[in-house]
mmCIF file with all atom_site columns, C-alpha atoms in Angstrom:
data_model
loop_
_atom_site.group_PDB
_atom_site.id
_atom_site.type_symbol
_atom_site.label_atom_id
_atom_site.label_alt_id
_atom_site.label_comp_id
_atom_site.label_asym_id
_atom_site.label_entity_id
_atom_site.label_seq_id
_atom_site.pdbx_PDB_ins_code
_atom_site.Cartn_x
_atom_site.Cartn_y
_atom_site.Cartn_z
_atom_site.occupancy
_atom_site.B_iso_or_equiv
_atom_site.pdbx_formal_charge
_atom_site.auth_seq_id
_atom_site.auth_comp_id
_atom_site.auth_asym_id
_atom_site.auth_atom_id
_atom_site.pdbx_PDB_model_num
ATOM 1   C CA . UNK A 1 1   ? 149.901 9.987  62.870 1.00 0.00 ? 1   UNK A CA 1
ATOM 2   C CA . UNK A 1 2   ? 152.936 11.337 63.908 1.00 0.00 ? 2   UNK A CA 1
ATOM 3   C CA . UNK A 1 3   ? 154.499 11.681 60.291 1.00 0.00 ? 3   UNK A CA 1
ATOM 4   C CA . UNK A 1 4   ? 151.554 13.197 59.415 1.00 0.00 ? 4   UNK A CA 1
ATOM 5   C CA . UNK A 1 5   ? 152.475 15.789 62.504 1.00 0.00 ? 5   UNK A CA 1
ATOM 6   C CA . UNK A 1 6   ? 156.181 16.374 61.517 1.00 0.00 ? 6   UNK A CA 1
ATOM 7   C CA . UNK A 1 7   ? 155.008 17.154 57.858 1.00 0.00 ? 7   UNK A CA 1
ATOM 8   C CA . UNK A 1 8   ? 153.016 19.485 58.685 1.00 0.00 ? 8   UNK A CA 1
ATOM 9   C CA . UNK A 1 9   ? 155.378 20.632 61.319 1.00 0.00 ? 9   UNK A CA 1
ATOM 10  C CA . UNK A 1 10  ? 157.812 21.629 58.530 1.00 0.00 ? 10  UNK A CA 1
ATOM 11  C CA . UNK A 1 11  ? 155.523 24.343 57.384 1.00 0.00 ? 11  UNK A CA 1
ATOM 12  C CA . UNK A 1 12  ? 155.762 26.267 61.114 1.00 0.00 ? 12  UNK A CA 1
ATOM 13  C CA . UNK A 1 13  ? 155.771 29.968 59.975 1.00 0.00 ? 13  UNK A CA 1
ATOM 14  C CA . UNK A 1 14  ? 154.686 29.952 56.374 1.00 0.00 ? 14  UNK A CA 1
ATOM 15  C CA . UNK A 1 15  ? 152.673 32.633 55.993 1.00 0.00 ? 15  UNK A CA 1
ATOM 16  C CA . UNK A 1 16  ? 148.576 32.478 55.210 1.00 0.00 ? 16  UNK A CA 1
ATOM 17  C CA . UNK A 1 17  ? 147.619 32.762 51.278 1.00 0.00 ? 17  UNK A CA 1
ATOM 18  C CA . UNK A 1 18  ? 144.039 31.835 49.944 1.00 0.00 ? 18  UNK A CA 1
ATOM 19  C CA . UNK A 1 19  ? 144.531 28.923 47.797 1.00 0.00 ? 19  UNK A CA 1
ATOM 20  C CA . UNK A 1 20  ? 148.461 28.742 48.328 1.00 0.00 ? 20  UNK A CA 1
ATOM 21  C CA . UNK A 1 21  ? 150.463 25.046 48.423 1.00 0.00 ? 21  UNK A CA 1
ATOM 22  C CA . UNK A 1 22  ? 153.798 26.261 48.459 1.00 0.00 ? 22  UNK A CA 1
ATOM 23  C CA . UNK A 1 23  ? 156.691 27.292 50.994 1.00 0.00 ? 23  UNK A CA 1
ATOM 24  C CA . UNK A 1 24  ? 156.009 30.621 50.215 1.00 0.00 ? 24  UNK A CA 1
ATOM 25  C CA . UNK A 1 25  ? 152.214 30.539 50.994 1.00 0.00 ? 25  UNK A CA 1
ATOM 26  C CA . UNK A 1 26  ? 149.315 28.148 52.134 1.00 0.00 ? 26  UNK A CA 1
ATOM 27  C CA . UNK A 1 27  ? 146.166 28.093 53.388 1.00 0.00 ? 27  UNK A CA 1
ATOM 28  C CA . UNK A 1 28  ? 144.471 25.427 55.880 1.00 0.00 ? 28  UNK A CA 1
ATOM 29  C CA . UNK A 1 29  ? 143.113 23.199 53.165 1.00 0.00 ? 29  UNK A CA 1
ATOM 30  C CA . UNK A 1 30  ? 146.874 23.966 51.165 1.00 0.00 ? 30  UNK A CA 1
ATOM 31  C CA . UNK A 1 31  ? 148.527 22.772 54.153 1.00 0.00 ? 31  UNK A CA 1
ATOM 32  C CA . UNK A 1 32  ? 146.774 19.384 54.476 1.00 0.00 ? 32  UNK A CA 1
ATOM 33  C CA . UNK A 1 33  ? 147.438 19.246 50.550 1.00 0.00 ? 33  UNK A CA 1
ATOM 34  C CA . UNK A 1 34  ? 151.199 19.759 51.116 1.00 0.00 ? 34  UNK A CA 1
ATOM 35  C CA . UNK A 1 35  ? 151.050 17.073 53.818 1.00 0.00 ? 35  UNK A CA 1
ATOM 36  C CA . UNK A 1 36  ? 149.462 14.771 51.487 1.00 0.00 ? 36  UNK A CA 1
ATOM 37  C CA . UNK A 1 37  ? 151.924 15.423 49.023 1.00 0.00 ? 37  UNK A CA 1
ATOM 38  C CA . UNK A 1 38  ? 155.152 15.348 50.923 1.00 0.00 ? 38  UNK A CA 1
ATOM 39  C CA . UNK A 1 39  ? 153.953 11.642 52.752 1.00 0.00 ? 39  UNK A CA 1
ATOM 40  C CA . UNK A 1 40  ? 152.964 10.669 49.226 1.00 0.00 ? 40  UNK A CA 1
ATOM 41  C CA . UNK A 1 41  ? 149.440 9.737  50.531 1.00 0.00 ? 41  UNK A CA 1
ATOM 42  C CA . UNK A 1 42  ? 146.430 9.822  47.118 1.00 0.00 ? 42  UNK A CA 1
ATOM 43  C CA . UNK A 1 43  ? 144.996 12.955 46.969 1.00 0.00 ? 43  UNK A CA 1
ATOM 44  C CA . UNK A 1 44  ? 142.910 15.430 44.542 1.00 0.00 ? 44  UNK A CA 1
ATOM 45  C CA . UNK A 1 45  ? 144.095 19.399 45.189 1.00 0.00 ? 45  UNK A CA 1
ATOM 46  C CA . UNK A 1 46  ? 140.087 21.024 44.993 1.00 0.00 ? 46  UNK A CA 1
ATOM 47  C CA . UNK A 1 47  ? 141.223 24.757 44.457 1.00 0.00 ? 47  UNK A CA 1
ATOM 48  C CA . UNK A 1 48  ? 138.030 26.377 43.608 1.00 0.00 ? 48  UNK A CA 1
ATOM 49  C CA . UNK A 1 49  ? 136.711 27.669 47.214 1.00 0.00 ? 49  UNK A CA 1
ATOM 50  C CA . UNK A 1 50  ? 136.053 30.878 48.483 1.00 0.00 ? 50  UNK A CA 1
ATOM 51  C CA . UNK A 1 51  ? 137.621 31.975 51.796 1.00 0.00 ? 51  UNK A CA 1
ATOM 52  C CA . UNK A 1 52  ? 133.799 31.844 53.328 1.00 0.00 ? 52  UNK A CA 1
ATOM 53  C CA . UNK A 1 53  ? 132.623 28.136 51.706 1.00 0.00 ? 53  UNK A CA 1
ATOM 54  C CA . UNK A 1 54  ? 129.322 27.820 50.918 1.00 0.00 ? 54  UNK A CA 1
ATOM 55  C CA . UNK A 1 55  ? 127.049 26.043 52.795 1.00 0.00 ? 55  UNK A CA 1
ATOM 56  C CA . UNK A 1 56  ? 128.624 22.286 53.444 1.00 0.00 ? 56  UNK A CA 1
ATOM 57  C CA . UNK A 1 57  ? 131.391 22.337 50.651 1.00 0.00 ? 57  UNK A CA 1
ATOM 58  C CA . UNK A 1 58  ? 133.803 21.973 52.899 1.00 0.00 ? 58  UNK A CA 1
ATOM 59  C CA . UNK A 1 59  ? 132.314 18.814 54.678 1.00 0.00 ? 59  UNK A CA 1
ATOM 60  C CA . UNK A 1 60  ? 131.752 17.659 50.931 1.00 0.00 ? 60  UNK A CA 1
ATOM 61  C CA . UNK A 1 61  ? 135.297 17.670 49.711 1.00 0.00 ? 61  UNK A CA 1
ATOM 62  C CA . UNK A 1 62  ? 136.891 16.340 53.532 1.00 0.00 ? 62  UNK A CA 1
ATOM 63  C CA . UNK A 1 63  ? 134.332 13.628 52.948 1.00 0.00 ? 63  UNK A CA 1
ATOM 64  C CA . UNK A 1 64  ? 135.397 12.698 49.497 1.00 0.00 ? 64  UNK A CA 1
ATOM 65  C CA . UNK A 1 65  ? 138.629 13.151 50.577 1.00 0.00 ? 65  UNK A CA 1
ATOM 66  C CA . UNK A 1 66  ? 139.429 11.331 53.564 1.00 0.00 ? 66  UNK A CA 1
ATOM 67  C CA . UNK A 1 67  ? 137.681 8.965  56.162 1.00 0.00 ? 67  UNK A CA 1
ATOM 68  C CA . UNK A 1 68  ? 135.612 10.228 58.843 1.00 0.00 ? 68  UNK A CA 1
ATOM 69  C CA . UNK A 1 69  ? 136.146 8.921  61.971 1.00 0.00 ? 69  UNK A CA 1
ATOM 70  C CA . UNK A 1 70  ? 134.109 8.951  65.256 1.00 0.00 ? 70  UNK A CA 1
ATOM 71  C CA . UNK A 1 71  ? 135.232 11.022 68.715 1.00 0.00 ? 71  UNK A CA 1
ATOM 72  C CA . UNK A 1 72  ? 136.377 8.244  70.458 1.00 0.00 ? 72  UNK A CA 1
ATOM 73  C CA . UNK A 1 73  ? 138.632 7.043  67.706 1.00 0.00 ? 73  UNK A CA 1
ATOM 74  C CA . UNK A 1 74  ? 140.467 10.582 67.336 1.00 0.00 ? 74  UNK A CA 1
ATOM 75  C CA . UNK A 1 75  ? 144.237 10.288 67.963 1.00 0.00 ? 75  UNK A CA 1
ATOM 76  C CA . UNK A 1 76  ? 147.309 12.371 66.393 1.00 0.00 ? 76  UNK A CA 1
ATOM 77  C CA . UNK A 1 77  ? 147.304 13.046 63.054 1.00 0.00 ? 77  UNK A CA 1
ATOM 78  C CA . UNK A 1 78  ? 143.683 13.590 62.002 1.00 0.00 ? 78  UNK A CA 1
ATOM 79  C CA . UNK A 1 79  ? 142.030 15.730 60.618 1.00 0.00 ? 79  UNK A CA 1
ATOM 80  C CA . UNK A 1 80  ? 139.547 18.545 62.348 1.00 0.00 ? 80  UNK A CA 1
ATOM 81  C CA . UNK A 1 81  ? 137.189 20.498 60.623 1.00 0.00 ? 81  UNK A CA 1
ATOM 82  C CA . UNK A 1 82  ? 136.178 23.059 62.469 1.00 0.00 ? 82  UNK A CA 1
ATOM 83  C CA . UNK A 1 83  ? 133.068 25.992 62.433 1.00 0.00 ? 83  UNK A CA 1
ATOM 84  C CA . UNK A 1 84  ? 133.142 29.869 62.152 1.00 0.00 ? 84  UNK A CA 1
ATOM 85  C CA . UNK A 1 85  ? 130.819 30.563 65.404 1.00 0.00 ? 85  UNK A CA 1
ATOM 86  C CA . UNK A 1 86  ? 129.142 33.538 63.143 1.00 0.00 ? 86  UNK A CA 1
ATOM 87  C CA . UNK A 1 87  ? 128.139 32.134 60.393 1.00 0.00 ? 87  UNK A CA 1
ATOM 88  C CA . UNK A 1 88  ? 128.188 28.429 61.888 1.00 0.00 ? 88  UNK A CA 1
ATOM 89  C CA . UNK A 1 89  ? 129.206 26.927 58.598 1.00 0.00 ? 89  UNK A CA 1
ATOM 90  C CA . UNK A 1 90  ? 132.547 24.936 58.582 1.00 0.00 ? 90  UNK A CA 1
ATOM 91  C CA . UNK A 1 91  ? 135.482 26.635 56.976 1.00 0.00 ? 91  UNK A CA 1
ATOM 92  C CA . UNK A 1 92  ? 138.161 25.568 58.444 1.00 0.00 ? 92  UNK A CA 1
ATOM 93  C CA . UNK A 1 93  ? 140.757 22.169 59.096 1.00 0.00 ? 93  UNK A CA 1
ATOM 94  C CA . UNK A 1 94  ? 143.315 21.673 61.567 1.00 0.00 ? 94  UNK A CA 1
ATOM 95  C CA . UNK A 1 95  ? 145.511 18.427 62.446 1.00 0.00 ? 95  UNK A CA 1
ATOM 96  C CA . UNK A 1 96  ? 145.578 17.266 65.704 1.00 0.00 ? 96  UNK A CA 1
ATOM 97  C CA . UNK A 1 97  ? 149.198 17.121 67.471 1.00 0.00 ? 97  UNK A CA 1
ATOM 98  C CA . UNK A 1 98  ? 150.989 16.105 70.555 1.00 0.00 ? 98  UNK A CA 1
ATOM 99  C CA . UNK A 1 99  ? 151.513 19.792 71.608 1.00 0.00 ? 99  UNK A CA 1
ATOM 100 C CA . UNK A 1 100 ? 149.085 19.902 74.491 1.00 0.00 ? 100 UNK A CA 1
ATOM 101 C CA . UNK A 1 101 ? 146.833 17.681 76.699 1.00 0.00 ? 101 UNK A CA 1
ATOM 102 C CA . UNK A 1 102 ? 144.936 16.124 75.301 1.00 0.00 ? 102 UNK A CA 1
ATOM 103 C CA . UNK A 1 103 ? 146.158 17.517 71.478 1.00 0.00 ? 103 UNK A CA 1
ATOM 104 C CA . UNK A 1 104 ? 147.651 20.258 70.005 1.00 0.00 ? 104 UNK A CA 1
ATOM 105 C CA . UNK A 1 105 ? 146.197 21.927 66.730 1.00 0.00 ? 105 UNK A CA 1
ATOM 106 C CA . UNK A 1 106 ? 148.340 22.515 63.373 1.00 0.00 ? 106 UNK A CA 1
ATOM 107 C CA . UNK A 1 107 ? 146.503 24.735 60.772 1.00 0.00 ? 107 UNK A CA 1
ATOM 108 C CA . UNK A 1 108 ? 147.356 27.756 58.915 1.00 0.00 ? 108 UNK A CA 1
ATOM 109 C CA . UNK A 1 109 ? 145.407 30.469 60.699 1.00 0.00 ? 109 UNK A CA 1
ATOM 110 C CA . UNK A 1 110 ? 144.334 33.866 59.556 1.00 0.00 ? 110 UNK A CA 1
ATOM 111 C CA . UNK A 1 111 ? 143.236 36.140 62.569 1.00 0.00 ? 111 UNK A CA 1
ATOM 112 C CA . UNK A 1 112 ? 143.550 39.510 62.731 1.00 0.00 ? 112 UNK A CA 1
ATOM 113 C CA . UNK A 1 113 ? 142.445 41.392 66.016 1.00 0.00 ? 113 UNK A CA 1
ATOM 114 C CA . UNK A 1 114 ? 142.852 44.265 67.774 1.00 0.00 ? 114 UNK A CA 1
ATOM 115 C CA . UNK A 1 115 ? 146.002 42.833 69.818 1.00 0.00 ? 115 UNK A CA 1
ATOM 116 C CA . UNK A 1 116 ? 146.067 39.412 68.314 1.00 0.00 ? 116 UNK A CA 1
ATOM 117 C CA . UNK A 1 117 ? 147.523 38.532 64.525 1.00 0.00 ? 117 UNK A CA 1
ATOM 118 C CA . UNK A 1 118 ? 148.608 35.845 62.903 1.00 0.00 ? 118 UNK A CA 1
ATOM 119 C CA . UNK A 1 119 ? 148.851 35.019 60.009 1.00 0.00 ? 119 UNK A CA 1
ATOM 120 C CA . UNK A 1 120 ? 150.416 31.924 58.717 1.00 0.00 ? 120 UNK A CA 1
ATOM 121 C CA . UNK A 1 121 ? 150.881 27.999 60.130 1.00 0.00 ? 121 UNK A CA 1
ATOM 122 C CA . UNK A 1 122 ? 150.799 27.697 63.921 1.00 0.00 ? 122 UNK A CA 1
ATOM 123 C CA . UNK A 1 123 ? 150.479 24.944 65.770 1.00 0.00 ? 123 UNK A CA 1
ATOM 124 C CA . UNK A 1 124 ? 148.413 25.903 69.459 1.00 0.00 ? 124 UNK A CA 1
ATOM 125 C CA . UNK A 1 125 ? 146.498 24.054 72.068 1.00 0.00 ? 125 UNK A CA 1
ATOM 126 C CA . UNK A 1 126 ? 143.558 22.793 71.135 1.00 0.00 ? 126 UNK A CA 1
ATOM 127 C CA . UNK A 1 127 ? 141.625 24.765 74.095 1.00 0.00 ? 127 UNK A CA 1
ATOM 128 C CA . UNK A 1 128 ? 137.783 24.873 74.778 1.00 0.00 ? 128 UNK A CA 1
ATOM 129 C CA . UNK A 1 129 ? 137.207 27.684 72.708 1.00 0.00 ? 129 UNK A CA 1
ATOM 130 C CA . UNK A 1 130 ? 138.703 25.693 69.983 1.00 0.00 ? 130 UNK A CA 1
ATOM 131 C CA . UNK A 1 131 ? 137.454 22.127 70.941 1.00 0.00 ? 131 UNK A CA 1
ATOM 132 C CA . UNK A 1 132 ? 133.781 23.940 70.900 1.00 0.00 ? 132 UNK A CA 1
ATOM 133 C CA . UNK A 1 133 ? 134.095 24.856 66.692 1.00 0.00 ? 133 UNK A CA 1
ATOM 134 C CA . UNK A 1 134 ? 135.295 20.716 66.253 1.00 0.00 ? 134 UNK A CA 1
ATOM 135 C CA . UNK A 1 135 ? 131.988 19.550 63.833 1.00 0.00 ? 135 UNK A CA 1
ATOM 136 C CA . UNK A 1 136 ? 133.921 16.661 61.729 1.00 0.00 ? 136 UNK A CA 1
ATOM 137 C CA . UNK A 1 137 ? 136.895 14.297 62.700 1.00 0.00 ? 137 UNK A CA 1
ATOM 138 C CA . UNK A 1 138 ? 138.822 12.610 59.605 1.00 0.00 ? 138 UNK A CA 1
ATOM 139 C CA . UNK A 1 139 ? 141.690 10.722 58.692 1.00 0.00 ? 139 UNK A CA 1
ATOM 140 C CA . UNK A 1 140 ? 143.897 10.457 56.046 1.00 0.00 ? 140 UNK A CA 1
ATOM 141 C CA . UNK A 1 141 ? 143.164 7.429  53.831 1.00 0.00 ? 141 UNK A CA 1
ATOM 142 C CA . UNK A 1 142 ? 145.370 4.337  54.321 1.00 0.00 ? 142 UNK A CA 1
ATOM 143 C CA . UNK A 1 143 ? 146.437 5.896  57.335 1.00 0.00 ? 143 UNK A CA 1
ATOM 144 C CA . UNK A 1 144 ? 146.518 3.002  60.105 1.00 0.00 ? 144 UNK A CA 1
#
């Protein structure tokens, strides 16, 4: 778990694109891509999503793509896959950190508000607000 956090660590600032996996640009799924990649852990880059999935596609592809694991068994370095509270349909993954009690979240965040915006990888605590949106917990496969 805590390679998986200092992978994704190395991506701190890199600004939001839809669909990006590089340096210059990622997204949340491109991030946990790039993490994949860089720890040399089997994956399969799915690239045609909309910024708004449709209805489960995102559960779909985390599910073919890595392990779900229960609540109790969540621990640093998995995976979060979190809801949009307006449409309630998930569209959105995080990885759990060390940052705050009892974890930190990692994901490459596009919010624009009136005072608020940021856009790019940020790693934040994972607050009640945030905790609330949690609807699937996964791991990396072959991740012990």
């Amino acid at each position: 778990g805590a390679e998986i956090v200092a992978a994704g660590r190395q991506y701190l600032g890199t600004r939001w694109v839809h669909q990006g996996r590089s340096r210059s640009g990622v997204d949340c799924v491109g991030l946990l891509v790039l993490v994949a990649r860089d720890l040399g852990i089997p994956h399969q880059d799915v690239r045609n999503y909309d910024r708004r999935p449709a209805e489960g596609q995102l559960e779909r592809i985390l599910g073919e793509q890595l392990v779900a694991i229960p609540r109790h068994e969540v621990r640093i370095g998995d995976v979060v896959a979190l809801e949009d509270r307006q449409s309630r349909q998930v569209c959105h993954v995080g990885i759990l950190t060390d940052g705050a009690n009892p974890f930190g979240l990692l994901h490459a965040w596009l919010r624009m508000a009136e005072r608020t915006q940021k856009r790019g990888v940020v790693e934040m605590r994972l607050d009640p607000d945030w905790q609330a949106k949690i609807r699937g917990r996964y791991r990396f496969r072959g991740v012990e």
